[in-house]
Short mmCIF file of C-alpha atoms and ligand atoms in Angstrom, two decimals:
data_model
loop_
_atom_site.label_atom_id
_atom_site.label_comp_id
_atom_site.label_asym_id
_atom_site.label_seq_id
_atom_site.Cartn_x
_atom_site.Cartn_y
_atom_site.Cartn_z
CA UNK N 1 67.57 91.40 111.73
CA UNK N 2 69.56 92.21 114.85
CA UNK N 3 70.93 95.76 116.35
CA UNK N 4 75.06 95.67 115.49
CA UNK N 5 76.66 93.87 118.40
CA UNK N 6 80.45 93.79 119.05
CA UNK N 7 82.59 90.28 118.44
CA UNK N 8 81.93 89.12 122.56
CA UNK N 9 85.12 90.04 124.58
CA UNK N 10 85.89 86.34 124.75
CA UNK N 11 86.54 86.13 121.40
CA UNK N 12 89.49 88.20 121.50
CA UNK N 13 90.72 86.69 125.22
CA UNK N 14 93.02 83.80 125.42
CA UNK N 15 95.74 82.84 123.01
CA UNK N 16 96.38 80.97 120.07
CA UNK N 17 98.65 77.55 119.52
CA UNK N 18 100.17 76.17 116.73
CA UNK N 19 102.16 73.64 115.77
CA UNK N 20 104.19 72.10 112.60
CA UNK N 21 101.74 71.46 109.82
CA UNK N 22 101.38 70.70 106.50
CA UNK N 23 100.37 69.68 103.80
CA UNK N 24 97.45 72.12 103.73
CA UNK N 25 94.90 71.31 101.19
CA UNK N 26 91.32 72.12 100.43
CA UNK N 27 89.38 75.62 99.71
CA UNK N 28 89.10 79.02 101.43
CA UNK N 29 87.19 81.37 101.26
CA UNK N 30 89.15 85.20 101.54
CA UNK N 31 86.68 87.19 103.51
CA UNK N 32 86.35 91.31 102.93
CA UNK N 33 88.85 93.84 103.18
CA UNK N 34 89.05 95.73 106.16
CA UNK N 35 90.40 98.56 104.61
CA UNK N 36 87.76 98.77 102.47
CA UNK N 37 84.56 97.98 104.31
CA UNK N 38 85.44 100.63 107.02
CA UNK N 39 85.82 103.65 104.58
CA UNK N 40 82.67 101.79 102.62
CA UNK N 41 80.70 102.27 106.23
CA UNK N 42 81.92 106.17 106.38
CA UNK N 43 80.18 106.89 103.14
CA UNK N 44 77.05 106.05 104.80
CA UNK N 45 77.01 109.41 106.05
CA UNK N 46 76.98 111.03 103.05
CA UNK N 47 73.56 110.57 101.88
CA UNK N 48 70.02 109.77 103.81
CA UNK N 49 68.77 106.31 103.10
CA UNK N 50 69.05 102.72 104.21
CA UNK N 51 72.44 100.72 102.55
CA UNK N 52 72.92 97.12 102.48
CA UNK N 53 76.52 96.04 102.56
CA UNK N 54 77.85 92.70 101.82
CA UNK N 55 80.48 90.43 102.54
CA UNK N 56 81.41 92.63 105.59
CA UNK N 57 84.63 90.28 107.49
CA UNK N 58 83.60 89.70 111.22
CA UNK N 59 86.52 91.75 112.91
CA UNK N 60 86.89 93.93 115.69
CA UNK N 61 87.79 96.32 113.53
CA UNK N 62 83.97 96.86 112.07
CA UNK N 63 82.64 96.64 115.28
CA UNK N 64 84.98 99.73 116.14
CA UNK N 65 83.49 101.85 113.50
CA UNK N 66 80.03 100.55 114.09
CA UNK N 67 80.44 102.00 117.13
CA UNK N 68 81.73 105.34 116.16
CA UNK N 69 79.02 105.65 113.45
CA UNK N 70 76.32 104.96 115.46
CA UNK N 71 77.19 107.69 117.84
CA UNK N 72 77.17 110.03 114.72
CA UNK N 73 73.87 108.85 114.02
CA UNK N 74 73.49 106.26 111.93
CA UNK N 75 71.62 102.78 112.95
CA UNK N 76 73.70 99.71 111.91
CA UNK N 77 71.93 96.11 112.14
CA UNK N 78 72.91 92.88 111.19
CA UNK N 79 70.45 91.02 108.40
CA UNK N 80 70.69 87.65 109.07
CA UNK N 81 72.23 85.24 106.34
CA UNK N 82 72.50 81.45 105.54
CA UNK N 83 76.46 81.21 105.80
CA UNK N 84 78.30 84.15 107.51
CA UNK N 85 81.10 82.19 108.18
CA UNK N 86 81.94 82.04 104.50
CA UNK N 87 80.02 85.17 103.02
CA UNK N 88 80.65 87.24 105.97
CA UNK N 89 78.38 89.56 107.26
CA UNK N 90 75.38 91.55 105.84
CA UNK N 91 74.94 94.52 107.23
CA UNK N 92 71.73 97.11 106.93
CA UNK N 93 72.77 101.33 107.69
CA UNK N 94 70.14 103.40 108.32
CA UNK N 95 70.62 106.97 107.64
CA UNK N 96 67.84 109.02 108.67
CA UNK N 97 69.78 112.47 108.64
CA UNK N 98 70.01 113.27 112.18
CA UNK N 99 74.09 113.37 111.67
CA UNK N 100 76.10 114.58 114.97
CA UNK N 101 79.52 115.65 113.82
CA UNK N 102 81.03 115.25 117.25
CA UNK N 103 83.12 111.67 117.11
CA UNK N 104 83.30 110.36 120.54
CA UNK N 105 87.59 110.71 121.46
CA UNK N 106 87.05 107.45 123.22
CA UNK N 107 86.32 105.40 119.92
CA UNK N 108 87.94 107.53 117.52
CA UNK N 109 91.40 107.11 119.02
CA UNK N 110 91.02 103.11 118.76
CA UNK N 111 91.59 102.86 114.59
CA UNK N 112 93.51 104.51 112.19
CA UNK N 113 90.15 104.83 109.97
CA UNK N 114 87.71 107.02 112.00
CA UNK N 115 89.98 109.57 110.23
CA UNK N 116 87.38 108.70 107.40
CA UNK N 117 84.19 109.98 108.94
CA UNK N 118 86.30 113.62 108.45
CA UNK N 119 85.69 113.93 104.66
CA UNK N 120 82.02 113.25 104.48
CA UNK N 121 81.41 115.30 107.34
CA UNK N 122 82.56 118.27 106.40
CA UNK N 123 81.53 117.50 102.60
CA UNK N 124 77.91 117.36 103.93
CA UNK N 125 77.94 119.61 107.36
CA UNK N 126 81.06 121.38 107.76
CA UNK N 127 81.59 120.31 110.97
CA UNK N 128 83.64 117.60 112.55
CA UNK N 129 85.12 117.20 115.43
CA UNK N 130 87.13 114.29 116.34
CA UNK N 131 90.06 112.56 118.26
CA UNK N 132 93.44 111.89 115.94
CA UNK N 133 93.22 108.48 114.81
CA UNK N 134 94.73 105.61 116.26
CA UNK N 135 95.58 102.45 114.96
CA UNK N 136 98.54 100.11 114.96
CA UNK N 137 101.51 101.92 116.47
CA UNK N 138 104.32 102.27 113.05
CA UNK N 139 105.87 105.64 114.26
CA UNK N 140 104.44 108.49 113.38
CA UNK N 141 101.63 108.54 111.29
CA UNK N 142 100.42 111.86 110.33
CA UNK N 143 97.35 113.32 108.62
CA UNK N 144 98.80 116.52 106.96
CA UNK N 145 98.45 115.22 103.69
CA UNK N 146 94.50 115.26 104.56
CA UNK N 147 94.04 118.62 106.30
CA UNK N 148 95.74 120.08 103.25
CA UNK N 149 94.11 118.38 100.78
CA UNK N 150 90.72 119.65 102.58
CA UNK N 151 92.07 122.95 103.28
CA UNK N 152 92.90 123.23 99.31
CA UNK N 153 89.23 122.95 99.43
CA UNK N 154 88.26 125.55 101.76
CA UNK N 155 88.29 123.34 105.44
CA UNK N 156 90.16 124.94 107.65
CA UNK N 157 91.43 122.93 111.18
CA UNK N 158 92.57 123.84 114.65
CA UNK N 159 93.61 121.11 116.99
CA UNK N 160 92.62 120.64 120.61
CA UNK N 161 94.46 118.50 123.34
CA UNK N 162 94.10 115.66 121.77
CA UNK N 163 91.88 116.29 119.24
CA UNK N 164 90.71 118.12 115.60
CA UNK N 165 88.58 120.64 115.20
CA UNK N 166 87.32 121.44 111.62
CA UNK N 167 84.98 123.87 110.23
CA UNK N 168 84.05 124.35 106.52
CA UNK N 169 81.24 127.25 105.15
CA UNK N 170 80.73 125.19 102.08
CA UNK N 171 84.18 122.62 100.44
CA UNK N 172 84.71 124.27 96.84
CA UNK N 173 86.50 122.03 94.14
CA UNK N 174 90.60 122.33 94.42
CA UNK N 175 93.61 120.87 92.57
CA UNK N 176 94.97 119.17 94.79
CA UNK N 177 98.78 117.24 93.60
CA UNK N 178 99.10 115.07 96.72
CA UNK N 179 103.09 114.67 97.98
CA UNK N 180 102.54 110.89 98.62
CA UNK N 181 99.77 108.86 97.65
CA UNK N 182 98.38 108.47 101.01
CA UNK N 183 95.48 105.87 101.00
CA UNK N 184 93.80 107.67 104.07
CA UNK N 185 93.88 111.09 102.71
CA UNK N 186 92.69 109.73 99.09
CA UNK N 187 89.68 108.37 100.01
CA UNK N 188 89.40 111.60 102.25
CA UNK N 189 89.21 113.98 99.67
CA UNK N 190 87.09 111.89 97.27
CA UNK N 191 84.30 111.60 100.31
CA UNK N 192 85.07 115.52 100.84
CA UNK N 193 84.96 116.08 96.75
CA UNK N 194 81.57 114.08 96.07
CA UNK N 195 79.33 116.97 97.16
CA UNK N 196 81.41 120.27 97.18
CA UNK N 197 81.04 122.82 94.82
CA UNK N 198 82.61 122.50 91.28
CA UNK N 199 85.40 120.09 90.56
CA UNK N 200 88.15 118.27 92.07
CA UNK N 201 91.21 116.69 90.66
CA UNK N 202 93.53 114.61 93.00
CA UNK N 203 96.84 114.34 91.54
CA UNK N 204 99.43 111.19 92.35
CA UNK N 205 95.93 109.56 94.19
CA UNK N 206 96.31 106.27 95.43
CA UNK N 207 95.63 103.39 93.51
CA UNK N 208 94.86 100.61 95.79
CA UNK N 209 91.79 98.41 95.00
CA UNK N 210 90.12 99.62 98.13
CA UNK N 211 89.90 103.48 96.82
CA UNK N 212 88.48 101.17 93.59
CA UNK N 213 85.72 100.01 95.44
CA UNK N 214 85.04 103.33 97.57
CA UNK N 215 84.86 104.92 94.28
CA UNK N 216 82.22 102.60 93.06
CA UNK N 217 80.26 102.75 96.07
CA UNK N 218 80.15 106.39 95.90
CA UNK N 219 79.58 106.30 91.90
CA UNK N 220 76.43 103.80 93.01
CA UNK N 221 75.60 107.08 95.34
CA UNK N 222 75.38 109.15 92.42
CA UNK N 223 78.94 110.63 92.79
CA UNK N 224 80.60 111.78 88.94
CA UNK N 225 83.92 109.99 89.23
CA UNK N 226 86.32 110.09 86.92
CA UNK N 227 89.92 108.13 86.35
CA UNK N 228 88.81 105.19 89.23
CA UNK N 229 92.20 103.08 89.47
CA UNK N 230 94.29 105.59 87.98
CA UNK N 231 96.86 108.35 90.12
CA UNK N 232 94.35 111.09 89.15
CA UNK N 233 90.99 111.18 89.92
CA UNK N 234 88.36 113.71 89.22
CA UNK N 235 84.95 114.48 90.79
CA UNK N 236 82.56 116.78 89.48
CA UNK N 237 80.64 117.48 92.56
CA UNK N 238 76.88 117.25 92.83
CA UNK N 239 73.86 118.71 95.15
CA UNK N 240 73.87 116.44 98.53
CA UNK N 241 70.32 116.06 97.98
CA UNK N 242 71.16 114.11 95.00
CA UNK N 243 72.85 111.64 96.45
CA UNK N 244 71.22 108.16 97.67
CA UNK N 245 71.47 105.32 99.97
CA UNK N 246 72.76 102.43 97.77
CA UNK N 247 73.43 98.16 98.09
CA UNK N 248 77.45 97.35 97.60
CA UNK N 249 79.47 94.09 98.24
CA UNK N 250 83.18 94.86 99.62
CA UNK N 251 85.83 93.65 97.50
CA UNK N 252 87.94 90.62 98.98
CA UNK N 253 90.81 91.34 101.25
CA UNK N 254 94.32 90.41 99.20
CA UNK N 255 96.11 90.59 102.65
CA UNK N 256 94.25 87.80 103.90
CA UNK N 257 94.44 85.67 100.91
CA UNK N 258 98.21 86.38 100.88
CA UNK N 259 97.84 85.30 104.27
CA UNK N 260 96.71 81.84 103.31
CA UNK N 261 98.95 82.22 100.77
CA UNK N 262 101.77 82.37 102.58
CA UNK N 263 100.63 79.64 105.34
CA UNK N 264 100.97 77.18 102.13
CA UNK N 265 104.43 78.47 101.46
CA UNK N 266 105.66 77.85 104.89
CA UNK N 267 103.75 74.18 105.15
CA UNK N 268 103.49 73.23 101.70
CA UNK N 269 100.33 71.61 100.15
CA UNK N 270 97.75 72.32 97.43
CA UNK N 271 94.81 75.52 97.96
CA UNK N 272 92.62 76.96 96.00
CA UNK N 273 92.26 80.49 97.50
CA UNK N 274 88.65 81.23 96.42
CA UNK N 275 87.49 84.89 95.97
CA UNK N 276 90.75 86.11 96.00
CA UNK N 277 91.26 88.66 93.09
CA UNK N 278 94.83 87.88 91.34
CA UNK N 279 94.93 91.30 89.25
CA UNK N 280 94.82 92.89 92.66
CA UNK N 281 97.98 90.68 93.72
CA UNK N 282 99.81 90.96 90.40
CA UNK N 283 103.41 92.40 91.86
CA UNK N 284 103.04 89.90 95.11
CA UNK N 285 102.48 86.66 92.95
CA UNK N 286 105.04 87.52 90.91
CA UNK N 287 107.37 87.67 94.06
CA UNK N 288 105.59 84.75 95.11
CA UNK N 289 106.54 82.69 92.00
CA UNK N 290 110.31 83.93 92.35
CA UNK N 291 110.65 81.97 95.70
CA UNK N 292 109.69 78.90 93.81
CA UNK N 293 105.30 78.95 94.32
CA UNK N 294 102.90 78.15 92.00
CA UNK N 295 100.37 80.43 90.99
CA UNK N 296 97.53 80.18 88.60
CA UNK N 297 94.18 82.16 88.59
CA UNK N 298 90.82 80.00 88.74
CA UNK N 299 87.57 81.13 87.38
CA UNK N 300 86.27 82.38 90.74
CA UNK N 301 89.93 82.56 92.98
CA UNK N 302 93.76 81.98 92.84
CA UNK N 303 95.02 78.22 92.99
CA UNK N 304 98.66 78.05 94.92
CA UNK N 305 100.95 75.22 95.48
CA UNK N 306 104.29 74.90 97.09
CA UNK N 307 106.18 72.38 97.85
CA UNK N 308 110.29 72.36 99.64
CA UNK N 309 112.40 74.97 100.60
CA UNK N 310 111.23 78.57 98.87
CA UNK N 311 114.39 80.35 97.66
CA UNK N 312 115.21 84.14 99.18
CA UNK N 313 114.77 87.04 96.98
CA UNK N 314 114.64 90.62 97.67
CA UNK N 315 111.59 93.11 98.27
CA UNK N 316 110.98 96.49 98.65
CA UNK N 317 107.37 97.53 99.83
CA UNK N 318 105.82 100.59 97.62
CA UNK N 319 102.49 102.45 97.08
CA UNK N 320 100.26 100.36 95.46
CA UNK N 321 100.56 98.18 92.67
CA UNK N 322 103.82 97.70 94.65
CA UNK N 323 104.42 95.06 97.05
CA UNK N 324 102.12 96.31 100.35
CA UNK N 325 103.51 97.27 103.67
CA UNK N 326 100.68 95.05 105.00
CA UNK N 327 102.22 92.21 103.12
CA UNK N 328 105.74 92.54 104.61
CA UNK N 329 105.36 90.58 107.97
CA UNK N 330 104.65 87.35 105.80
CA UNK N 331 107.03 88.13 103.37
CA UNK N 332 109.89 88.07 106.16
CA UNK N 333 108.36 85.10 107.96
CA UNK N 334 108.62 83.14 104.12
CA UNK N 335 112.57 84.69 103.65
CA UNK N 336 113.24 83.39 107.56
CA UNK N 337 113.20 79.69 106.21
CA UNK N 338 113.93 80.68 102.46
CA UNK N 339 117.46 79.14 100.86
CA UNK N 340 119.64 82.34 100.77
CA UNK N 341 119.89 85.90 101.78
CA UNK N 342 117.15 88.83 101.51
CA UNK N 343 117.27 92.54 102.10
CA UNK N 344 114.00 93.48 102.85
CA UNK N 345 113.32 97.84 102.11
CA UNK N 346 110.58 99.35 103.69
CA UNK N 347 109.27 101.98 102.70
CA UNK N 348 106.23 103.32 104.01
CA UNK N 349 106.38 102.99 107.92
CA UNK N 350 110.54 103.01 109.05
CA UNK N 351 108.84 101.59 112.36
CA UNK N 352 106.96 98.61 110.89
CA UNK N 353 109.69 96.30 111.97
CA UNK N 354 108.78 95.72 115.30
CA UNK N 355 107.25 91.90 115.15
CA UNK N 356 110.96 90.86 113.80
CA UNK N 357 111.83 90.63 117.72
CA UNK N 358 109.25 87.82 117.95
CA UNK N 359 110.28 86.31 114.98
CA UNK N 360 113.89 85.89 116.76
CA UNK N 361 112.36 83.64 119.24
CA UNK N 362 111.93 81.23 116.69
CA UNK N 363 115.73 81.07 115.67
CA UNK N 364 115.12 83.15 112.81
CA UNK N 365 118.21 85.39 111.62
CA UNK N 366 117.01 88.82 110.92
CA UNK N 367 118.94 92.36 111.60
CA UNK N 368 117.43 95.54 110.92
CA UNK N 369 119.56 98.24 109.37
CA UNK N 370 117.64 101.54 109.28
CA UNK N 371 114.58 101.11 106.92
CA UNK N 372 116.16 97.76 105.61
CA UNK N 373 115.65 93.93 107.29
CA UNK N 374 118.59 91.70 106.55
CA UNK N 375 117.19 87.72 106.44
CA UNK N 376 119.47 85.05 106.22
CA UNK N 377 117.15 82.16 105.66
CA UNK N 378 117.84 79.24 108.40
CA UNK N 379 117.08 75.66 108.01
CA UNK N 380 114.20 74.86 110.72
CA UNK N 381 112.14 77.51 112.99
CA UNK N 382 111.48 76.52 116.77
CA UNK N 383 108.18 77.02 118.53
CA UNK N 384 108.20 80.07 120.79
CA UNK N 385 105.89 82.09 122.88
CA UNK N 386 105.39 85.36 121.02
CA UNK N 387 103.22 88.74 121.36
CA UNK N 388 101.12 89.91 118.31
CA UNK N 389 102.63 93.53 117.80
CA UNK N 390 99.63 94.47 115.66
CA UNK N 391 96.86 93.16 113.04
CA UNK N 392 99.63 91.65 110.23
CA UNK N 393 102.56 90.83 112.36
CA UNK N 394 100.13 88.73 114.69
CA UNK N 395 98.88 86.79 111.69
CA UNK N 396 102.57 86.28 110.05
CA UNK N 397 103.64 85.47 113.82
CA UNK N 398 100.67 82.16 113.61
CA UNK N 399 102.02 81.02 110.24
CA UNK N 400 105.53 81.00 111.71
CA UNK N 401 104.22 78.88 114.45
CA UNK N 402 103.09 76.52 111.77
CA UNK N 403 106.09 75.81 110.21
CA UNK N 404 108.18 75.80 113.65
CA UNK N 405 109.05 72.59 115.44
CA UNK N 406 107.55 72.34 118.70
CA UNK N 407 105.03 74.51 119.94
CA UNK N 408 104.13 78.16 119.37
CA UNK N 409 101.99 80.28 121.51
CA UNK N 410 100.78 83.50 120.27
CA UNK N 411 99.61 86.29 122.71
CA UNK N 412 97.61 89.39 122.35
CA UNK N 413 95.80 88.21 120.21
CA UNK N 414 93.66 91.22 119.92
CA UNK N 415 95.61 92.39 117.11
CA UNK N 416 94.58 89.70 115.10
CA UNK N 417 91.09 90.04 115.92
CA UNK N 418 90.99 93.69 114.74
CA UNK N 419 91.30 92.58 111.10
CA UNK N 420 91.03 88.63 110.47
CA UNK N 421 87.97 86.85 109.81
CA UNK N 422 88.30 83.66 111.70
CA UNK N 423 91.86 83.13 110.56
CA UNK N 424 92.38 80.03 113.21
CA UNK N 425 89.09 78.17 111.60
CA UNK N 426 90.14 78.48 108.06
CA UNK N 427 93.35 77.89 108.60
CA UNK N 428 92.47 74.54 110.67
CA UNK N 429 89.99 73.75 107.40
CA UNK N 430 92.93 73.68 105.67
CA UNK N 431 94.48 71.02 107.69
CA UNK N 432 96.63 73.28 110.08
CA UNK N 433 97.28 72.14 113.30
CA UNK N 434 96.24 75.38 115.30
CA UNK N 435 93.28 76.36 117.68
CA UNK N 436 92.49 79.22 120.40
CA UNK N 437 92.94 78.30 123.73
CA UNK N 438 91.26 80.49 126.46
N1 EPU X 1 101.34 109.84 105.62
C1 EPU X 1 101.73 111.11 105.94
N2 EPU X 1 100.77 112.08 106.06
C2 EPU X 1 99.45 111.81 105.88
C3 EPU X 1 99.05 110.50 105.55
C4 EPU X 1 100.03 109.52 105.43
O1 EPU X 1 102.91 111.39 106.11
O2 EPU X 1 98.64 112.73 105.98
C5 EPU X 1 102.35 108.79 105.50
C6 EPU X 1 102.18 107.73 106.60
O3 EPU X 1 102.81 108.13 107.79
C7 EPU X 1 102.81 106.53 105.96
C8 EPU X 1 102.44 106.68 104.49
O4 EPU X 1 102.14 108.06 104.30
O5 EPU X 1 104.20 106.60 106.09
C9 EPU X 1 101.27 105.83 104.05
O6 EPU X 1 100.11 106.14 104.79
P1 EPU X 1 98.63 105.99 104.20
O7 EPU X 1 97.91 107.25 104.48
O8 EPU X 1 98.71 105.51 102.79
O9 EPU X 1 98.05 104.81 105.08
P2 EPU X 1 96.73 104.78 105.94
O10 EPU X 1 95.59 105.25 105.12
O11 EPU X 1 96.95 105.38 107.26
C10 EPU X 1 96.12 102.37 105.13
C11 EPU X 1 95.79 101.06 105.78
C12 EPU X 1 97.04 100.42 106.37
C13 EPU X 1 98.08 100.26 105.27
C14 EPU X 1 98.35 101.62 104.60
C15 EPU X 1 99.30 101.54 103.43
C16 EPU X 1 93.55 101.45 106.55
C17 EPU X 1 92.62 101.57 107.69
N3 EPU X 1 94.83 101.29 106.84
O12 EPU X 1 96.59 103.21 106.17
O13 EPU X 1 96.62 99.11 106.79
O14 EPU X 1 99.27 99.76 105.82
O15 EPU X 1 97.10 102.18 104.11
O16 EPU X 1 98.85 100.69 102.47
O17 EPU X 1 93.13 101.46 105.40
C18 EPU X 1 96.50 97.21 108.13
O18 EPU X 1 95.52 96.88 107.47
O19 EPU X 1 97.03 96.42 108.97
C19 EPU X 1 97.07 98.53 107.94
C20 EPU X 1 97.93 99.09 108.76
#
């Protein structure tokens, strides 16, 4: 066993280069969701006890909230396992219930979900105090939809500089009917819900299968949850000294197998994409097939094969089970070589069309129009040197690169650090021709 250390700096230094590929062929292995395993980590605080988390992905990300949660107390140590490169990590949290509820500004600012740590805190101490939440830059992205969910429930909030102040005597159970179903502010609430008094129904909740897998984490706590996957969710709260430490393995991340996914599209070839959940990815292989893929489930993964030019077809991103924002960046990549015309709607973050600059530099023949992204698929993408906007974009960005002539060399590559597990390795196990240069 080993105290939590950070990825070292030179992991994230230096660039990455690609170059045309394909076939791909072979196995990989989709590591843990991000957005799961973070909000997973936050529950820790809830209860006193030592958890053991599996299949945690090896991203800056994790490291970030390690951070943040050991400063509020907890002790986070690595248990040492035959194949972390495939299984990911295993992580041990010890909570001894010594819980500060001060975050440090200087961590909390760095990702979107130290928002997280606000719900259990105040469910279990009624205090929190914390920077707003960074994360990658989309526009705006507010957090009213929590603080009233939480004030429904008797929190009440008063910002500083640059910060959030909340104070609670005691969360009572609320309806609360949420205006959008915000995946931030769900999982929020439920964290908030688990131990306040009497119950809690959150109407138009989010569905994605990362609130799934909070909700059986917390469940495994001792938390009564009702309506898990569904857009209302109930939670019949309980004593906090019922509560208890608990062992939980975080579901696989369906952005990174689309990822891989979407690297065969672009190359062509013949993967088996193992772990990767297909009822989580219903709407996206659907789209997937459309464009001319092949898609069939395996016992323990999703087998994909493509092979020519992928035909353009139209997408609109939506709360899940609709096509996910985070998916979009590949998506446009695919339509930017795809025979035809696409209008592509988003409709979560207007701003999330920044990477479609980079994309340019490959010849690609995009215009934006509002919320909308026009692609006129070309023949052949160029090699280019390109900055990773943020965590999707970057990855998208590397399989353009491998379907580009010439070659590519992607920057800030940070980004893509914050959320991928190795993504240069599997994709080079895969055949790709791609590597990290310092
Ligand atoms: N929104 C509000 N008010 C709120 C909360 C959200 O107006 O109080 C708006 C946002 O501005 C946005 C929309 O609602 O327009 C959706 O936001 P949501 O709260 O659902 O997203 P999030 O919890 O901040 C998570 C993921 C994102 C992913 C979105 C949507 C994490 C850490 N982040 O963000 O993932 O794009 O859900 O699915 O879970 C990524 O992984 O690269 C990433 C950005």
């Amino acid at each position: 066993m080993s105290e939590y250390s950070r990825l070292s700096d030179d992991q994230s230094s230096g660039v990455i280069v690609a170059a045309q590929s394909g076939p791909l062929t072979g196995e990989v292995t989709v590591p843990g969701a991000k957005n799961s395993v973070l909000k997973l980590m936050a529950a820790a605080l809830l209860a006193d006890g030592v958890y053991e988390l599996s299949h945690v992905p090896r991203i800056g990300d994790v490291d970030i909230m390690a951070e943040l949660l050991t400063q509020l107390g907890l002790r986070i140590e690595k248990i040492a396992i035959p194949n972390p490169e495939q299984d990911g990590q295993k992580l041990r949290i010890v909570n001894s219930g010594n819980i500060a509820t001060v975050a440090p500004f200087e961590i909390a600012d760095r990702i979107r979900a130290s928002v997280n740590v606000v719900g259990p805190l105040l469910g279990r101490l009624g205090e929190v105090d914390i920077a707003l939440p960074g994360g990658d830059d989309f526009g705006g992205r507010p957090i009213d939809i929590h603080l009233r969910g939480l004030e429904a429930m008797g929190a009440t909030f008063t910002f500083s500089d640059d910060g959030l102040i909340g104070r609670a005597n005691g969360l009572h159970g609320a309806d609360i009917s949420l205006e959008f179903p915000s995946v931030g502010a769900t999982e929020n609430l439920l964290m908030a819900a688990v131990c306040a008094t009497g119950t809690t129904t959150i109407a138009n909740a989010a569905r994605e299968p990362e609130i799934g897998d909070l909700c059986l984490m917390l469940r495994s706590m001792g938390a009564h949850i009702e309506g898990i996957g569904t857009q209302q969710l109930v939670i019949h709260g309980v004593a906090q000294t019922s509560l208890q430490s608990t062992t939980h393995t975080t579901v696989a991340d369906r952005v990174q197998a689309a990822t891989y996914m979407s690297a065969v599209a672009m190359c062509g070839g013949d993967v088996h994409v193992k772990g990767a959940i297909i009822t989580h990815m219903e709407m996206l292989m659907s789209r997937f097939t459309d464009m001319g893929m092949t898609i069939a489930p395996t016992d323990d993964g999703i087998h994909v094969r493509s092979s020519g030019r992928l035909s353009a077809v139209d997408i609109s991103t939506l709360p899940y089970p609709g096509i996910a924002t985070d998916y979009k960046p590949l998506l446009v990549t695919m339509l930017g070589v795809s025979d035809g015309t696409a209008v592509v709607t988003e409709n979560l973050y207007p701003g999330r069309f920044r990477y479609i600059e980079e994309l340019r530099k490959f010849g690609a023949d995009i215009t934006i129009d509002g919320h909308h992204a026009v692609v006129r698929g070309v023949e052949h993408l160029t090699g280019a040197v390109v900055h990773a906007p943020d965590i999707r974009a970057g990855a998208a960005l590397v399989v353009a690169g491998l379907a580009a002539s010439g070659m590519t060399e992607i920057r800030d590559i940070h980004h893509i650090d914050r959320g991928y597990d190795d993504l240069v390795g599997r994709l080079a196990a895969l055949g790709a021709a791609v590597s990290r240069v310092d």
